[in-house]
CSV table of C-alpha atoms in Angstrom, one decimal:
chain,number,residue,atom,x,y,z
A,1,MET,CA,119.8,0.9,9.4
A,2,TYR,CA,119.9,2.3,5.9
A,3,ILE,CA,117.1,4.6,4.9
A,4,ALA,CA,116.6,6.2,1.4
A,5,LYS,CA,113.7,8.5,0.8
A,6,ILE,CA,112.9,9.1,-2.9
A,7,ALA,CA,110.4,11.7,-4.0
A,8,THR,CA,108.6,11.1,-7.3
A,9,SER,CA,106.0,13.0,-9.2
A,10,VAL,CA,103.2,10.9,-7.8
A,11,GLN,CA,104.4,9.4,-4.5
A,12,THR,CA,107.1,9.3,-2.0
A,13,VAL,CA,108.9,5.9,-1.6
A,14,VAL,CA,110.8,5.0,1.6
A,15,VAL,CA,113.2,2.2,1.2
A,16,VAL,CA,114.3,0.7,4.6
A,17,THR,CA,116.9,-2.1,4.8
A,18,THR,CA,119.0,-3.5,7.6
A,19,SER,CA,122.8,-2.7,7.7
A,20,ASN,CA,123.4,-6.2,6.5
A,21,SER,CA,121.5,-5.8,3.3
A,22,ALA,CA,122.3,-2.1,2.7
A,23,GLU,CA,125.3,-3.0,0.5
A,24,SER,CA,123.3,-5.4,-1.7
A,25,THR,CA,120.6,-2.8,-2.0
A,26,GLU,CA,123.0,-0.2,-3.2
A,27,THR,CA,124.6,-2.7,-5.7
A,28,SER,CA,121.1,-3.4,-7.1
A,29,LEU,CA,120.4,0.3,-7.5
A,30,VAL,CA,123.7,0.8,-9.3
A,31,ALA,CA,122.9,-2.1,-11.7
A,32,ARG,CA,119.5,-0.6,-12.5
A,33,VAL,CA,121.0,2.8,-13.1
A,34,ARG,CA,123.5,1.3,-15.5
A,35,ILE,CA,120.7,-0.5,-17.4
A,36,ALA,CA,118.6,2.7,-17.6
A,37,ILE,CA,121.4,4.7,-19.0
A,38,LYS,CA,122.4,2.0,-21.5
A,39,ASP,CA,118.8,1.4,-22.7
A,40,ALA,CA,118.3,5.2,-23.1
A,41,GLY,CA,121.3,5.2,-25.5
A,42,VAL,CA,123.0,8.1,-23.6
A,43,SER,CA,126.7,8.2,-22.9
A,44,HIS,CA,128.0,8.4,-19.2
A,45,SER,CA,129.7,11.7,-19.9
A,46,GLU,CA,126.5,13.2,-21.3
A,47,VAL,CA,124.5,12.0,-18.4
A,48,ALA,CA,126.9,13.7,-16.0
A,49,ARG,CA,126.6,16.9,-17.9
A,50,ARG,CA,122.8,16.9,-18.1
A,51,ILE,CA,122.4,16.1,-14.3
A,52,GLY,CA,125.0,18.6,-13.3
A,53,LEU,CA,127.4,16.0,-11.8
A,54,ASP,CA,131.2,15.7,-12.3
A,55,ALA,CA,132.0,12.8,-14.6
A,56,SER,CA,134.4,11.4,-12.1
A,57,LYS,CA,131.7,11.3,-9.4
A,58,LEU,CA,129.3,9.5,-11.8
A,59,SER,CA,132.0,7.0,-12.6
A,60,LYS,CA,132.7,6.3,-8.9
A,61,SER,CA,128.9,5.9,-8.2
A,62,LEU,CA,128.6,3.5,-11.1
A,63,ALA,CA,131.6,1.6,-9.9
A,64,GLY,CA,130.1,1.4,-6.4
A,65,THR,CA,132.7,3.5,-4.6
A,66,ARG,CA,130.3,6.4,-4.1
A,67,LYS,CA,126.6,6.4,-3.2
A,68,PHE,CA,124.1,8.2,-5.4
A,69,ARG,CA,122.3,11.2,-3.8
A,70,VAL,CA,118.5,11.3,-3.9
A,71,GLU,CA,118.4,14.1,-6.3
A,72,GLU,CA,120.9,12.4,-8.7
A,73,ILE,CA,118.6,9.4,-8.8
A,74,SER,CA,115.6,11.5,-9.5
A,75,HIS,CA,117.5,13.4,-12.3
A,76,ILE,CA,118.7,10.1,-13.9
A,77,ALA,CA,115.2,8.7,-13.8
A,78,GLU,CA,113.8,11.7,-15.6
A,79,LEU,CA,116.6,11.7,-18.2
A,80,THR,CA,116.5,8.1,-19.0
A,81,GLY,CA,112.6,7.8,-19.0
A,82,VAL,CA,112.3,5.4,-16.1
A,83,THR,CA,110.6,5.8,-12.7
A,84,THR,CA,112.5,6.5,-9.5
A,85,ASP,CA,110.5,3.7,-8.0
A,86,TRP,CA,112.0,1.2,-10.4
A,87,LEU,CA,115.5,2.5,-9.9
A,88,THR,CA,115.3,2.3,-6.1
A,89,THR,CA,113.3,-0.9,-5.7
A,90,GLY,CA,113.2,-2.8,-9.0
A,91,ARG,CA,109.6,-3.7,-8.3
A,92,THR,CA,108.6,-4.2,-12.0
A,93,ALA,CA,110.0,-6.7,-14.4
A,94,ARG,CA,111.5,-4.1,-16.7
A,95,PRO,CA,112.3,-0.4,-16.5
A,96,PRO,CA,108.9,1.4,-16.8
A,97,ARG,CA,109.1,3.9,-19.6
A,98,ARG,CA,107.5,7.3,-19.6
A,99,THR,CA,105.6,8.2,-22.8
A,100,MET,CA,108.2,10.9,-23.6
A,101,VAL,CA,111.0,8.4,-24.3
A,102,ALA,CA,110.8,5.9,-27.1
A,103,ASP,CA,111.8,2.3,-26.4
A,104,VAL,CA,115.2,1.5,-27.5
A,105,PRO,CA,115.6,-1.5,-30.0
A,106,PRO,CA,116.6,-4.8,-28.4
A,107,SER,CA,120.0,-4.6,-30.1
A,108,LEU,CA,120.9,-1.7,-27.7
A,109,SER,CA,119.8,-3.6,-24.6
A,110,GLU,CA,122.5,-5.9,-23.5
A,111,SER,CA,123.3,-7.9,-20.4
A,112,PRO,CA,126.2,-6.8,-18.2
A,113,ALA,CA,128.2,-9.8,-19.6
A,114,ASP,CA,128.2,-8.2,-23.0
A,115,TYR,CA,129.8,-4.9,-21.8
A,116,PHE,CA,133.4,-6.1,-22.0
A,117,ALA,CA,132.9,-7.9,-25.3
A,118,ASP,CA,131.6,-4.7,-26.8
A,119,ASP,CA,134.9,-3.1,-26.2
A,120,PHE,CA,136.6,-5.2,-28.9
A,121,ALA,CA,133.6,-4.8,-31.2
A,122,GLY,CA,134.0,-1.1,-30.7
A,123,ASP,CA,137.4,-1.1,-32.4
A,124,THR,CA,135.6,-2.2,-35.5
A,125,ARG,CA,132.8,0.4,-35.1
A,126,MET,CA,135.4,3.2,-35.0
A,127,ALA,CA,136.0,2.7,-38.7
A,128,GLN,CA,132.4,3.8,-39.5
A,129,ALA,CA,131.7,7.1,-41.2
A,130,ASP,CA,133.0,10.0,-39.1
A,131,GLY,CA,129.7,11.8,-39.0
A,132,GLU,CA,127.8,8.8,-37.9
A,133,ALA,CA,130.4,7.9,-35.3
A,134,ALA,CA,130.4,11.4,-33.9
A,135,LEU,CA,126.7,11.5,-33.4
A,136,GLY,CA,126.4,8.0,-31.8
A,137,PRO,CA,123.5,5.5,-32.0
A,138,ALA,CA,120.2,6.6,-33.7
A,139,SER,CA,118.5,6.6,-30.3
A,140,GLU,CA,121.0,9.2,-29.0
A,141,GLN,CA,120.6,11.3,-32.1
A,142,GLU,CA,116.8,11.4,-31.6
A,143,TRP,CA,117.4,12.2,-27.9
A,144,MET,CA,119.6,15.3,-28.8
A,145,SER,CA,118.1,18.6,-29.5
A,146,LYS,CA,119.0,20.3,-32.8
A,147,GLY,CA,121.3,22.6,-31.1
A,148,THR,CA,123.1,19.9,-29.2
A,149,ARG,CA,123.4,17.8,-32.4
A,150,SER,CA,125.0,20.7,-34.3
A,151,ARG,CA,127.4,21.3,-31.3
A,152,VAL,CA,128.5,17.6,-31.3
A,153,THR,CA,129.0,17.6,-35.1
A,154,ILE,CA,131.2,20.7,-34.8
A,155,ILE,CA,133.3,19.3,-32.0
A,156,ALA,CA,133.8,15.9,-33.8
A,157,ALA,CA,134.9,17.7,-36.9
A,158,ALA,CA,137.2,20.1,-35.1
A,159,TRP,CA,138.7,17.1,-33.1
A,160,GLU,CA,139.7,15.2,-36.2
A,161,LEU,CA,141.2,18.3,-37.8
A,162,TYR,CA,143.1,19.2,-34.7
A,163,ALA,CA,144.5,15.7,-34.5
A,164,ASP,CA,145.4,15.2,-38.1
A,165,LEU,CA,146.5,18.8,-39.1
A,166,GLY,CA,147.5,20.4,-35.9
A,167,ILE,CA,145.7,22.9,-33.7
A,168,ALA,CA,147.5,26.0,-35.0
A,169,LYS,CA,146.8,25.2,-38.6
A,170,VAL,CA,143.0,24.8,-38.3
A,171,ARG,CA,140.8,27.8,-39.0
A,172,THR,CA,137.2,28.3,-38.2
A,173,GLU,CA,136.4,28.0,-42.0
A,174,ASP,CA,138.0,24.6,-41.9
A,175,VAL,CA,135.9,23.4,-39.1
A,176,ALA,CA,132.8,24.8,-40.8
A,177,ARG,CA,133.5,23.0,-44.0
A,178,ALA,CA,134.2,19.7,-42.4
A,179,SER,CA,131.1,19.9,-40.2
A,180,GLY,CA,128.9,21.0,-43.1
A,181,MET,CA,128.0,24.2,-41.4
A,182,THR,CA,128.7,28.0,-41.7
A,183,ALA,CA,131.4,29.8,-40.0
A,184,SER,CA,128.8,31.9,-38.3
A,185,ALA,CA,127.2,28.6,-36.9
A,186,VAL,CA,130.6,27.6,-35.5
A,187,ASN,CA,131.1,31.0,-33.9
A,188,TYR,CA,127.6,30.9,-32.5
A,189,HIS,CA,128.4,27.7,-30.6
A,190,PHE,CA,132.0,28.5,-29.8
A,191,ARG,CA,132.9,32.1,-29.5
A,192,THR,CA,136.7,31.5,-29.3
A,193,LYS,CA,139.1,28.8,-30.5
A,194,ASP,CA,140.0,28.1,-26.9
A,195,GLN,CA,136.4,27.2,-26.2
A,196,LEU,CA,136.3,24.8,-29.2
A,197,LEU,CA,139.7,23.3,-28.2
A,198,GLN,CA,138.5,22.6,-24.7
A,199,ALA,CA,135.4,20.9,-26.1
A,200,ALA,CA,137.6,18.8,-28.4
A,201,LEU,CA,139.8,17.8,-25.5
A,202,ARG,CA,136.7,16.7,-23.6
A,203,HIS,CA,135.6,14.8,-26.7
A,204,SER,CA,138.8,12.8,-26.3
A,205,LEU,CA,137.8,12.0,-22.8
A,206,ASP,CA,134.3,10.8,-24.0
A,207,ILE,CA,135.9,8.5,-26.6
A,208,ILE,CA,138.2,6.9,-24.0
A,209,ALA,CA,135.3,6.4,-21.5
A,210,GLN,CA,133.0,4.9,-24.2
A,211,THR,CA,135.6,2.4,-25.5
A,212,ARG,CA,136.9,1.1,-22.3
A,213,HIS,CA,133.8,0.8,-20.1
A,214,LEU,CA,135.5,2.1,-17.1
A,215,ASN,CA,132.3,2.0,-15.1
A,216,ASP,CA,131.9,-1.8,-15.4
A,217,PRO,CA,133.1,-3.1,-11.9
A,218,ALA,CA,132.6,-6.8,-12.7
A,219,ASP,CA,136.3,-7.4,-13.6
A,220,PRO,CA,138.5,-4.4,-12.8
A,221,ALA,CA,141.7,-6.2,-13.8
A,222,ALA,CA,140.2,-7.0,-17.2
A,223,VAL,CA,139.1,-3.4,-17.6
A,224,LEU,CA,142.6,-2.1,-16.8
A,225,ARG,CA,144.1,-4.6,-19.3
A,226,HIS,CA,141.8,-3.4,-22.0
A,227,PHE,CA,142.5,0.2,-21.0
A,228,ALA,CA,146.2,-0.6,-21.4
A,229,ARG,CA,145.7,-2.1,-24.9
A,230,LEU,CA,143.9,0.9,-26.1
A,231,HIS,CA,146.5,3.3,-24.8
A,232,ALA,CA,149.2,1.3,-26.5
A,233,GLY,CA,148.2,3.2,-29.6
A,234,VAL,CA,147.2,0.2,-31.7
A,235,ASP,CA,143.9,1.8,-32.6
A,236,ARG,CA,143.5,4.6,-35.2
A,237,LYS,CA,141.1,6.6,-33.2
A,238,ILE,CA,143.0,6.4,-30.0
A,239,ARG,CA,146.1,7.6,-31.9
A,240,ARG,CA,144.1,10.7,-32.6
A,241,VAL,CA,143.3,11.1,-28.9
A,242,TRP,CA,147.0,11.0,-28.2
A,243,SER,CA,147.6,13.7,-30.8
A,244,ILE,CA,145.1,16.0,-29.1
A,245,TRP,CA,146.6,15.3,-25.6
A,246,LEU,CA,150.2,16.0,-26.9
A,247,GLN,CA,149.3,19.3,-28.4
A,248,CYS,CA,147.4,20.3,-25.3
A,249,TRP,CA,150.3,19.4,-23.2
A,250,ALA,CA,152.6,21.6,-25.3
A,251,ARG,CA,150.2,24.6,-25.1
A,252,ALA,CA,149.7,24.2,-21.3
A,253,ALA,CA,153.5,24.6,-20.8
A,254,THR,CA,153.3,28.3,-21.7
A,255,ASP,CA,149.6,29.2,-21.6
A,256,GLU,CA,147.8,29.5,-18.3
A,257,GLY,CA,144.4,29.1,-19.8
A,258,ALA,CA,145.4,26.1,-21.7
A,259,ARG,CA,146.9,24.6,-18.5
A,260,ALA,CA,143.6,25.2,-16.5
A,261,ASN,CA,141.6,23.5,-19.2
A,262,LEU,CA,143.9,20.5,-19.4
A,263,THR,CA,144.0,20.2,-15.6
A,264,ALA,CA,140.2,20.1,-15.4
A,265,VAL,CA,139.8,17.5,-18.1
A,266,TYR,CA,142.8,15.4,-17.0
A,267,GLY,CA,141.4,15.4,-13.5
A,268,GLU,CA,138.3,13.7,-14.8
A,269,TRP,CA,140.4,11.1,-16.6
A,270,LEU,CA,142.3,10.3,-13.4
A,271,GLY,CA,139.0,10.2,-11.5
A,272,MET,CA,137.7,7.4,-13.9
A,273,ILE,CA,140.9,5.3,-13.5
A,274,THR,CA,140.8,5.8,-9.7
A,275,ALA,CA,137.2,4.4,-9.6
A,276,VAL,CA,138.4,1.3,-11.4
A,277,VAL,CA,141.4,0.8,-9.1
A,278,GLU,CA,139.4,1.4,-5.9
A,279,SER,CA,136.8,-1.2,-7.2
A,280,GLY,CA,139.7,-3.7,-7.8
A,281,GLN,CA,141.2,-3.0,-4.4
A,282,ARG,CA,137.9,-3.8,-2.7
A,283,SER,CA,137.6,-7.1,-4.7
A,284,GLY,CA,141.2,-8.2,-4.2
A,285,ALA,CA,142.1,-8.0,-7.9
A,286,ILE,CA,144.3,-4.9,-7.5
A,287,ARG,CA,146.9,-4.4,-4.8
A,288,THR,CA,146.1,-2.4,-1.8
A,289,GLY,CA,148.1,0.6,-0.8
A,290,ASP,CA,148.2,4.3,-1.7
A,291,THR,CA,145.6,4.5,-4.4
A,292,SER,CA,146.4,8.0,-5.5
A,293,LEU,CA,150.1,7.3,-5.9
A,294,MET,CA,149.3,4.0,-7.8
A,295,VAL,CA,147.0,5.9,-10.2
A,296,LYS,CA,149.5,8.7,-10.8
A,297,ALA,CA,152.3,6.3,-11.5
A,298,LEU,CA,150.2,4.3,-14.0
A,299,ALA,CA,149.1,7.5,-15.7
A,300,ILE,CA,152.8,8.7,-16.0
A,301,PHE,CA,153.8,5.3,-17.4
A,302,ILE,CA,151.0,5.4,-20.0
A,303,ASP,CA,151.6,9.0,-20.8
A,304,GLY,CA,155.3,8.4,-21.5
A,305,LEU,CA,154.4,5.5,-23.8
A,306,GLY,CA,151.9,7.5,-25.5
A,307,VAL,CA,154.3,10.3,-26.2
A,308,ALA,CA,156.8,7.8,-27.7
A,309,ARG,CA,154.2,6.1,-29.8
A,310,THR,CA,152.7,9.4,-31.1
A,311,THR,CA,156.0,11.2,-31.9
A,312,GLU,CA,157.7,8.0,-33.1
A,313,HIS,CA,161.1,9.3,-31.8
A,314,MET,CA,161.5,5.8,-30.3
A,315,PRO,CA,160.5,2.8,-32.5
A,316,ILE,CA,158.0,0.7,-30.6
A,317,THR,CA,155.9,-1.9,-32.2
A,318,ASP,CA,152.4,-2.8,-31.2
A,319,ASP,CA,153.5,-6.0,-29.5
A,320,GLU,CA,156.3,-4.2,-27.6
A,321,ALA,CA,153.9,-1.6,-26.4
A,322,LEU,CA,151.3,-4.2,-25.2
A,323,ALA,CA,154.0,-6.3,-23.5
A,324,MET,CA,155.3,-3.2,-21.6
A,325,LEU,CA,151.9,-2.2,-20.4
A,326,GLU,CA,151.1,-5.8,-19.3
A,327,ASN,CA,154.5,-6.1,-17.6
A,328,TYR,CA,153.8,-2.9,-15.7
A,329,LEU,CA,150.3,-4.0,-14.6
A,330,VAL,CA,151.6,-7.3,-13.4
A,331,ALA,CA,154.6,-5.8,-11.6
A,332,HIS,CA,152.9,-2.8,-10.0
A,333,VAL,CA,149.1,-2.9,-10.0
A,334,LEU,CA,147.5,-6.4,-10.2
A,335,ALA,CA,147.3,-8.4,-7.0
A,336,ASP,CA,149.6,-11.5,-6.8
A,337,GLY,CA,147.7,-14.5,-8.1
A,338,ASP,CA,145.4,-12.5,-10.3
A,339,THR,CA,143.1,-14.8,-12.2
A,340,SER,CA,141.5,-12.4,-14.8
A,341,THR,CA,141.9,-13.3,-18.4
A,342,PRO,CA,144.3,-11.1,-20.3
A,343,ASP,CA,143.7,-10.1,-23.9
A,344,PRO,CA,145.3,-12.9,-26.0
A,345,ARG,CA,146.8,-10.3,-28.2
A,346,ILE,CA,149.0,-9.1,-25.3
A,347,PRO,CA,152.3,-10.9,-25.1
A,348,LYS,CA,153.1,-13.0,-22.0
A,349,PRO,CA,154.6,-10.8,-19.2
A,350,GLU,CA,158.4,-11.0,-18.9
A,351,ARG,CA,158.4,-12.4,-15.4
A,352,VAL,CA,156.0,-15.2,-16.3
A,353,ALA,CA,157.9,-16.0,-19.5
A,354,ALA,CA,161.2,-16.1,-17.6
A,355,ALA,CA,159.7,-18.6,-15.1
A,356,GLY,CA,158.3,-20.8,-18.0
A,357,GLY,CA,154.8,-20.5,-16.4
A,358,PRO,CA,151.7,-20.8,-18.5
A,359,ASP,CA,149.5,-18.0,-19.6
A,360,SER,CA,146.3,-17.4,-17.4
A,361,THR,CA,143.6,-19.6,-18.6
A,362,SER,CA,140.8,-18.7,-16.3
């Protein structure tokens, strides 16, 4: 027997299902939570911060590998402007909005089938004006307080400067000029350069999470394939992400504080990948076995490729990078007989090409 008791501002709702339907109930709840977050125009990382939950735990809950706690559902409902009754039971035809939250334009409300397609459209959106891209959709800008908006603007400006010029060369005055603020405003939000650097590192994590939709469990193999394509370094913004990672790795080698910051953020990154792999293992799309070891091995392979692509000490073309990542996924991660559709821009895996077999067409 599965019992969930949800407290709302006006009533207490008790949802009782049999053990046979408990899984489908949880799946429906997760789907409604995803819809509420998407319609509110709030990023997953921001939701995690606002409700006091680790980003990796939110990622696992949205992927179906961890159940939401009662208080988390309540906080998400309040944050996204829907009722806990709708999140837990879906009794109304659409998410009931509280008056404090404005409805999001239809263009921001998409079906789950649109999520993966948006990843590729996101590559084009990355070329937008930096200020606009940093703040996100208009609905999210309206949702932010003035202080939060200023903080996000500073982080985005610092992130670009750190990536393009180098952390050591960037001064507070440079960040202030790039963000259109005063040096005192930058110092107000970030008392030290280390604080701003940690925020910039987390900004890299936010960018990765937003562009590869790691919380979409519908096709884990496709998610990992797109994740691989992004990390091959074929996108300008992801190349900046690699620049930040590389510089933080170098600092972590000799600085204990930098090492602690990097470990915390990198742990969240691994948590998001783990959620996708676990989802794929449950569905049969990804091989069973030691999940932790599989994730670490994949991370090490990607990190090594990222270093080579960023430093250019080894000439690797876009096609070569994509082929290497696809070959690795086929050889070590994806289940035999995987039927997911690979990105057509990724060259055919070597073992398939050698056998003269056709590309996957499903």
